[in-house]
Coordinates of N, CA and C in Angstrom, one line a residue:
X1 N -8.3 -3.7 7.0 CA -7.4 -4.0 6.0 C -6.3 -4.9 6.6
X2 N -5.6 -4.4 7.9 CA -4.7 -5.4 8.2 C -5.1 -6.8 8.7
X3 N -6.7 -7.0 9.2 CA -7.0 -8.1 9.4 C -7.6 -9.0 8.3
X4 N -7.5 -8.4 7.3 CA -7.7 -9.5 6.0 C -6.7 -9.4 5.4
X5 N -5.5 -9.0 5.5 CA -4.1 -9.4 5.4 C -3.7 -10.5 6.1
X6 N -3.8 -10.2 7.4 CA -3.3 -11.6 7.9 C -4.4 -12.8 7.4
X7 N -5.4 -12.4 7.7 CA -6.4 -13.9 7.4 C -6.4 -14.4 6.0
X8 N -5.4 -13.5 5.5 CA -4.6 -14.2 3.7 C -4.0 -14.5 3.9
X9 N -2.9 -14.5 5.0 CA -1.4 -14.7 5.1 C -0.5 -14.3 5.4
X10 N -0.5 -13.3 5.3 CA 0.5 -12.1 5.8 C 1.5 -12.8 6.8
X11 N 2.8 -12.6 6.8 CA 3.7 -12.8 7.6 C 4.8 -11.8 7.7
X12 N 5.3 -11.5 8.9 CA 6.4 -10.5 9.2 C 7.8 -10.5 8.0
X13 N 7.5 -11.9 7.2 CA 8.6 -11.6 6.3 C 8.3 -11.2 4.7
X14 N 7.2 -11.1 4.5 CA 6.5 -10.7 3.9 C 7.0 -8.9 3.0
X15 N 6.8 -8.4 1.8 CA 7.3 -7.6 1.5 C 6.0 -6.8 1.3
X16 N 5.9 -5.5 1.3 CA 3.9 -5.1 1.6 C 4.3 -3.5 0.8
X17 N 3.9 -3.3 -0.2 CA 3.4 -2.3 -0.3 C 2.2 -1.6 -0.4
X18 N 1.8 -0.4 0.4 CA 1.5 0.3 0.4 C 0.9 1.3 -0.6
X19 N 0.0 0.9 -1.6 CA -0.1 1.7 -2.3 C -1.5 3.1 -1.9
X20 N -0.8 4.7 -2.2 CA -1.6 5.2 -1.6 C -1.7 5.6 -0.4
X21 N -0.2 5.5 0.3 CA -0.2 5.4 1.8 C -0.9 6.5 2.6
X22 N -1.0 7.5 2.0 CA -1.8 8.6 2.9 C -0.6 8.5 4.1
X23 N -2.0 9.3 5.1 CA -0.6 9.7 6.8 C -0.8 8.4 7.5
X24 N -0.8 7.0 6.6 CA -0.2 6.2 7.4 C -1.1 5.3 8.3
X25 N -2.3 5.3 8.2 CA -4.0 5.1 8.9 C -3.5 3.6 9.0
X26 N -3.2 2.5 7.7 CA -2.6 1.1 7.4 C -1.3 1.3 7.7
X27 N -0.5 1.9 7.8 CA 0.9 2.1 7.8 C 1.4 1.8 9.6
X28 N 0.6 2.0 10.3 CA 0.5 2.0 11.6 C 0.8 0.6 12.2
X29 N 0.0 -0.2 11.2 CA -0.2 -1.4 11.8 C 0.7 -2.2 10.8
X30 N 0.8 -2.0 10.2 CA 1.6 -3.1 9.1 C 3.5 -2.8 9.8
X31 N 3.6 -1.3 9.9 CA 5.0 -1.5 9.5 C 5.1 -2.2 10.8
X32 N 4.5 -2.3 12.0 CA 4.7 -2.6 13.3 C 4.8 -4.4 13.7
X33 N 4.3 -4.8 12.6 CA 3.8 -6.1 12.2 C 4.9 -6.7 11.2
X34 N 5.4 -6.5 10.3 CA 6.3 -6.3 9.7 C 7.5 -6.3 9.8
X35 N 8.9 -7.7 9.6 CA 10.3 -7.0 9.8 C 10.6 -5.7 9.3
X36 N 11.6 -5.5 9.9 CA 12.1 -4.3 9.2 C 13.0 -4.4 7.7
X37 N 12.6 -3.5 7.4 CA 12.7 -3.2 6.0 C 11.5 -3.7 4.8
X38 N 10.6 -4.1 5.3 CA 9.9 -5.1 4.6 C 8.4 -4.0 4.2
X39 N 8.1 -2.9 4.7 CA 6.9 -1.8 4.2 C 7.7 -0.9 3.6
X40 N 6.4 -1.2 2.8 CA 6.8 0.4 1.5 C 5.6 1.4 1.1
X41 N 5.9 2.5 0.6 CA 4.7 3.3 0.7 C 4.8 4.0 -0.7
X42 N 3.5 3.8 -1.4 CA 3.8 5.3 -2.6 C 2.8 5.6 -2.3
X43 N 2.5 7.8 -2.4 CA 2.0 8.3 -2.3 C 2.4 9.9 -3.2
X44 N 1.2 10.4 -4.3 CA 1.8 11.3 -4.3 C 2.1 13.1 -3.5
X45 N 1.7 12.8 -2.3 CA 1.4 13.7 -1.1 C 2.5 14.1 0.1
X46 N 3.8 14.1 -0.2 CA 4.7 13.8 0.8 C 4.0 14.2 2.2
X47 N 3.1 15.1 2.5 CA 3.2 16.1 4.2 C 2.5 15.0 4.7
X48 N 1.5 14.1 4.3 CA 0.6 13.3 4.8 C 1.3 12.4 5.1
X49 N 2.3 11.8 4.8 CA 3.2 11.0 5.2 C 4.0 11.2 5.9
X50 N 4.6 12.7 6.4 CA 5.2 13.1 6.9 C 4.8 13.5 8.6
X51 N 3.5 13.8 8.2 CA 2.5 13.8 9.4 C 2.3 12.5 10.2
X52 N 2.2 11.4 9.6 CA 2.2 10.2 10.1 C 3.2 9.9 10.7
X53 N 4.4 10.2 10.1 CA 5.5 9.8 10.6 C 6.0 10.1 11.9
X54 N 5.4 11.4 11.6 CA 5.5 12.4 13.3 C 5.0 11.7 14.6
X55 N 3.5 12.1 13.7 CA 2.5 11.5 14.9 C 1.9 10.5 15.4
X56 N 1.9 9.2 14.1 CA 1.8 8.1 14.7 C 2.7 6.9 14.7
X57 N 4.1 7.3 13.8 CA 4.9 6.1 14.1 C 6.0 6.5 15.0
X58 N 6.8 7.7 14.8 CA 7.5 8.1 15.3 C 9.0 7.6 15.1
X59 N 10.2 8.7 15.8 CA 11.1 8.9 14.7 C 12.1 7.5 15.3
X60 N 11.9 7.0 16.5 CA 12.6 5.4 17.0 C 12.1 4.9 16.6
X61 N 10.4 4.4 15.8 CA 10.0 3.1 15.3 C 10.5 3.0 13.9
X62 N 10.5 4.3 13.5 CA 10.8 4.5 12.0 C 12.3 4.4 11.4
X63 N 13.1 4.5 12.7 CA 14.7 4.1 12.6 C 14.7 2.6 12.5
X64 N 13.9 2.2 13.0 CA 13.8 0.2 13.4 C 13.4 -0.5 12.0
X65 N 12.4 0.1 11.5 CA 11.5 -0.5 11.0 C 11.8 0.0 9.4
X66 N 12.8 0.8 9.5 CA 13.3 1.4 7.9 C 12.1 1.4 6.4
X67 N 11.0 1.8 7.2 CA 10.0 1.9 5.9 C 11.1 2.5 4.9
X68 N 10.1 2.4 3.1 CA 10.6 3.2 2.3 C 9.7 3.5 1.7
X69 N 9.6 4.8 1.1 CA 8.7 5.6 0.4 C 8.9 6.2 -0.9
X70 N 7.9 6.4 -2.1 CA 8.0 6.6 -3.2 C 7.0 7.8 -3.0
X71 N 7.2 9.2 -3.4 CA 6.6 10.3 -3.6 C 6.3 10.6 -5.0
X72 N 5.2 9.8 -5.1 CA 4.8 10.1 -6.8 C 3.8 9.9 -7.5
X73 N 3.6 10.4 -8.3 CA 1.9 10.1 -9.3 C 2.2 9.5 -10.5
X74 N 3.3 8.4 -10.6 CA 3.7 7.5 -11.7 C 2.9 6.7 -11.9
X75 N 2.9 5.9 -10.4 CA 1.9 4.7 -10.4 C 3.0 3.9 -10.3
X76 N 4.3 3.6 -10.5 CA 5.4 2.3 -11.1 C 5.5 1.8 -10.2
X77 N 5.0 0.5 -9.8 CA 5.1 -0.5 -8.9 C 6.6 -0.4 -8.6
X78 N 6.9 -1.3 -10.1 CA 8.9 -1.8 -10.3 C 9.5 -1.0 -10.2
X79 N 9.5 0.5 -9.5 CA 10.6 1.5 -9.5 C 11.5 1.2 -8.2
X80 N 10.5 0.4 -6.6 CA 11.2 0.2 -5.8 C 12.3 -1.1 -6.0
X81 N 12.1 -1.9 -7.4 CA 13.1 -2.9 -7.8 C 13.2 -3.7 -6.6
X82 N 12.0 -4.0 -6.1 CA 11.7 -5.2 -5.4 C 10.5 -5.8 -5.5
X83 N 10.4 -7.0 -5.8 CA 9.0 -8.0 -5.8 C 8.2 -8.0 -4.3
X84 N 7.2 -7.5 -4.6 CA 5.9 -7.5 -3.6 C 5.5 -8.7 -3.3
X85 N 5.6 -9.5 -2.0 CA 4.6 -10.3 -1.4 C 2.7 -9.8 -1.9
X86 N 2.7 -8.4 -1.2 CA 1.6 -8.3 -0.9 C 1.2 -6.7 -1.6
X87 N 0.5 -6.1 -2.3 CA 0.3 -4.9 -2.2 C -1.5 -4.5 -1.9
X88 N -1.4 -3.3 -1.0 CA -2.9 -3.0 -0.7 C -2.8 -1.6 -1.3
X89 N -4.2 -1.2 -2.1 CA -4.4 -0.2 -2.9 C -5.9 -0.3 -1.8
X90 N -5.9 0.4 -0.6 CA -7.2 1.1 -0.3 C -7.9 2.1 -0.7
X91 N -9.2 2.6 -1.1 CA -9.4 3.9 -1.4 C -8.8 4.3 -2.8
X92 N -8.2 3.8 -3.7 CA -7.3 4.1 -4.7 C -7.8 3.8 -5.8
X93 N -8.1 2.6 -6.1 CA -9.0 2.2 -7.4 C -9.9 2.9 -7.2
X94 N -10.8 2.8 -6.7 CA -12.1 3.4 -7.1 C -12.2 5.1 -7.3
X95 N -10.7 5.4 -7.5 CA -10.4 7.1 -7.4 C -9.5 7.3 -9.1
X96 N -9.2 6.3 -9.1 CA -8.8 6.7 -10.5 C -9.9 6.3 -11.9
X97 N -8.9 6.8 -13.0 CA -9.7 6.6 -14.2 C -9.4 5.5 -15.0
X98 N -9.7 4.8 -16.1 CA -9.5 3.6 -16.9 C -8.0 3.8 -16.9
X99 N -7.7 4.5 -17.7 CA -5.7 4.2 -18.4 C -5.0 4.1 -16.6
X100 N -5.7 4.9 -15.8 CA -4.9 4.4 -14.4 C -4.6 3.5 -13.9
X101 N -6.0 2.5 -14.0 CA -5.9 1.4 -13.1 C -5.2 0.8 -14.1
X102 N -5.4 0.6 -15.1 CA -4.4 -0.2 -16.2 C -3.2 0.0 -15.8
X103 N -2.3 1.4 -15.9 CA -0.7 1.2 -15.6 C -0.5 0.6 -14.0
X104 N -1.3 1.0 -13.2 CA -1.3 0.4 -11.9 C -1.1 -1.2 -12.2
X105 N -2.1 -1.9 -12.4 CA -2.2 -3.5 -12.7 C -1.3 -4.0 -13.6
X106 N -1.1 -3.4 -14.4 CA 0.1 -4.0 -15.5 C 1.6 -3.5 -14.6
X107 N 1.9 -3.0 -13.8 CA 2.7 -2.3 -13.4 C 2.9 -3.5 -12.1
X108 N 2.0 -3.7 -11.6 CA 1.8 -5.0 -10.2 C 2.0 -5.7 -11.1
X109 N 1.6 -6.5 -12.2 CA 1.4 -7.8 -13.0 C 3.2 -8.3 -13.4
X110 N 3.8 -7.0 -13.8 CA 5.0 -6.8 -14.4 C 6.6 -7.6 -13.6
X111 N 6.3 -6.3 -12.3 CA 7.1 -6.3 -11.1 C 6.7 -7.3 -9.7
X112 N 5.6 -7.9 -9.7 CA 5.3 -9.1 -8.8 C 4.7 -10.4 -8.9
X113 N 5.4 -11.1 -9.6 CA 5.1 -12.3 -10.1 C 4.2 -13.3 -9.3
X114 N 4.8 -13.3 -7.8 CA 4.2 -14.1 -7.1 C 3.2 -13.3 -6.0
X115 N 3.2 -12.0 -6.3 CA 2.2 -11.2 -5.5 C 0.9 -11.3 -6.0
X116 N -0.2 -10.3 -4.6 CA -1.3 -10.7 -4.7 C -1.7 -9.4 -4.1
X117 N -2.6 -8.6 -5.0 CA -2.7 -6.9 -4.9 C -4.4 -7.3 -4.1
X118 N -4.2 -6.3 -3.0 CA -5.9 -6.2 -2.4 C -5.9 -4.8 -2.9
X119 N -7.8 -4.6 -3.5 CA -8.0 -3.1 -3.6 C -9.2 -3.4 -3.7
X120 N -9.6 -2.4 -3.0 CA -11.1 -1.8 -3.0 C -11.6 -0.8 -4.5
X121 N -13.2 -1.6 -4.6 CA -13.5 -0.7 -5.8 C -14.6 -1.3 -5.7
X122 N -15.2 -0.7 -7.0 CA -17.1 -0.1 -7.5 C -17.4 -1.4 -7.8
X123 N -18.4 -2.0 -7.5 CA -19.0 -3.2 -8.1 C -19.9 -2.6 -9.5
X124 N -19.5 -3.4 -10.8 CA -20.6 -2.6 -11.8 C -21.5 -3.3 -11.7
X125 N -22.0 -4.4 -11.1 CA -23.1 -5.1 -10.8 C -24.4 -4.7 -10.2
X126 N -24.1 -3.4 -9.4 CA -24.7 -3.2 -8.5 C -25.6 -1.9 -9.2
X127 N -27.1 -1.6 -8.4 CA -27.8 -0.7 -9.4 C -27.3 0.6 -8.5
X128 N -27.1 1.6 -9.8 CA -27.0 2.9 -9.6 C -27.7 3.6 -9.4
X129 N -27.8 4.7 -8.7 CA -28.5 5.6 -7.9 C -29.6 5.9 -8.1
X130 N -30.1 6.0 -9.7 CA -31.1 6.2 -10.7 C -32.1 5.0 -10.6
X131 N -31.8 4.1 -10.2 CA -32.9 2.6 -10.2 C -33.6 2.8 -8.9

């Protein structure tokens, strides 16, 4: 993930959310990569992020690097009332249901004009288990 960020563009001034952050697997490398203040995270799991915080960023990188986090199952992109360079939804799409992905995308579409959402998901192209 963070190498097909950069090989899009990604730059340290860059604003990145996080969507889905889990304990921080992408979080690792982005906030490190990243000025400070510039990652964000929504998840709605606080301990997993909490765990990350612990164990793999730690409590001096995370003083430096002022992540900010959204604890929630809204979905609202625009609640952190800042425009996204970049957002990555790994593992995420292909975990929700129709009206989800919809408030998610209209929600990115709304709040980041000039962003550009990476997410992984189901190809319907492709033959199902049954063929």
């Amino acid at each position: 993930t963070f190498q097909t960020l950069l090989a899009a563009g990604l730059q340290p001034s860059h604003r990145l959310l996080d969507f889905g952050c889990g304990s921080l697997r992408n979080g690792y490398w982005l906030m490190r990569f990243l000025d400070s203040g510039n990652y964000y995270g929504i998840e709605p799991v606080e301990i997993g992020v909490r765990a990350g915080l612990k164990h793999l960023i730690g409590p001096e990188l995370e003083a430096f690097k002022k992540p900010t986090f959204r604890f929630t199952t809204d979905n609202d992109i625009s609640a952190f009332g800042v425009p996204f360079d970049y957002v990555v939804a790994r593992s995420i799409l292909s975990h929700t249901c129709p009206g989800m992905l919809h408030q998610i995308l209209e929600s990115f579409a709304r709040s980041c004009p000039n962003g550009v959402f990476y997410g992984s998901y189901w190809r319907l192209d492709l033959p199902g288990p049954d063929s």
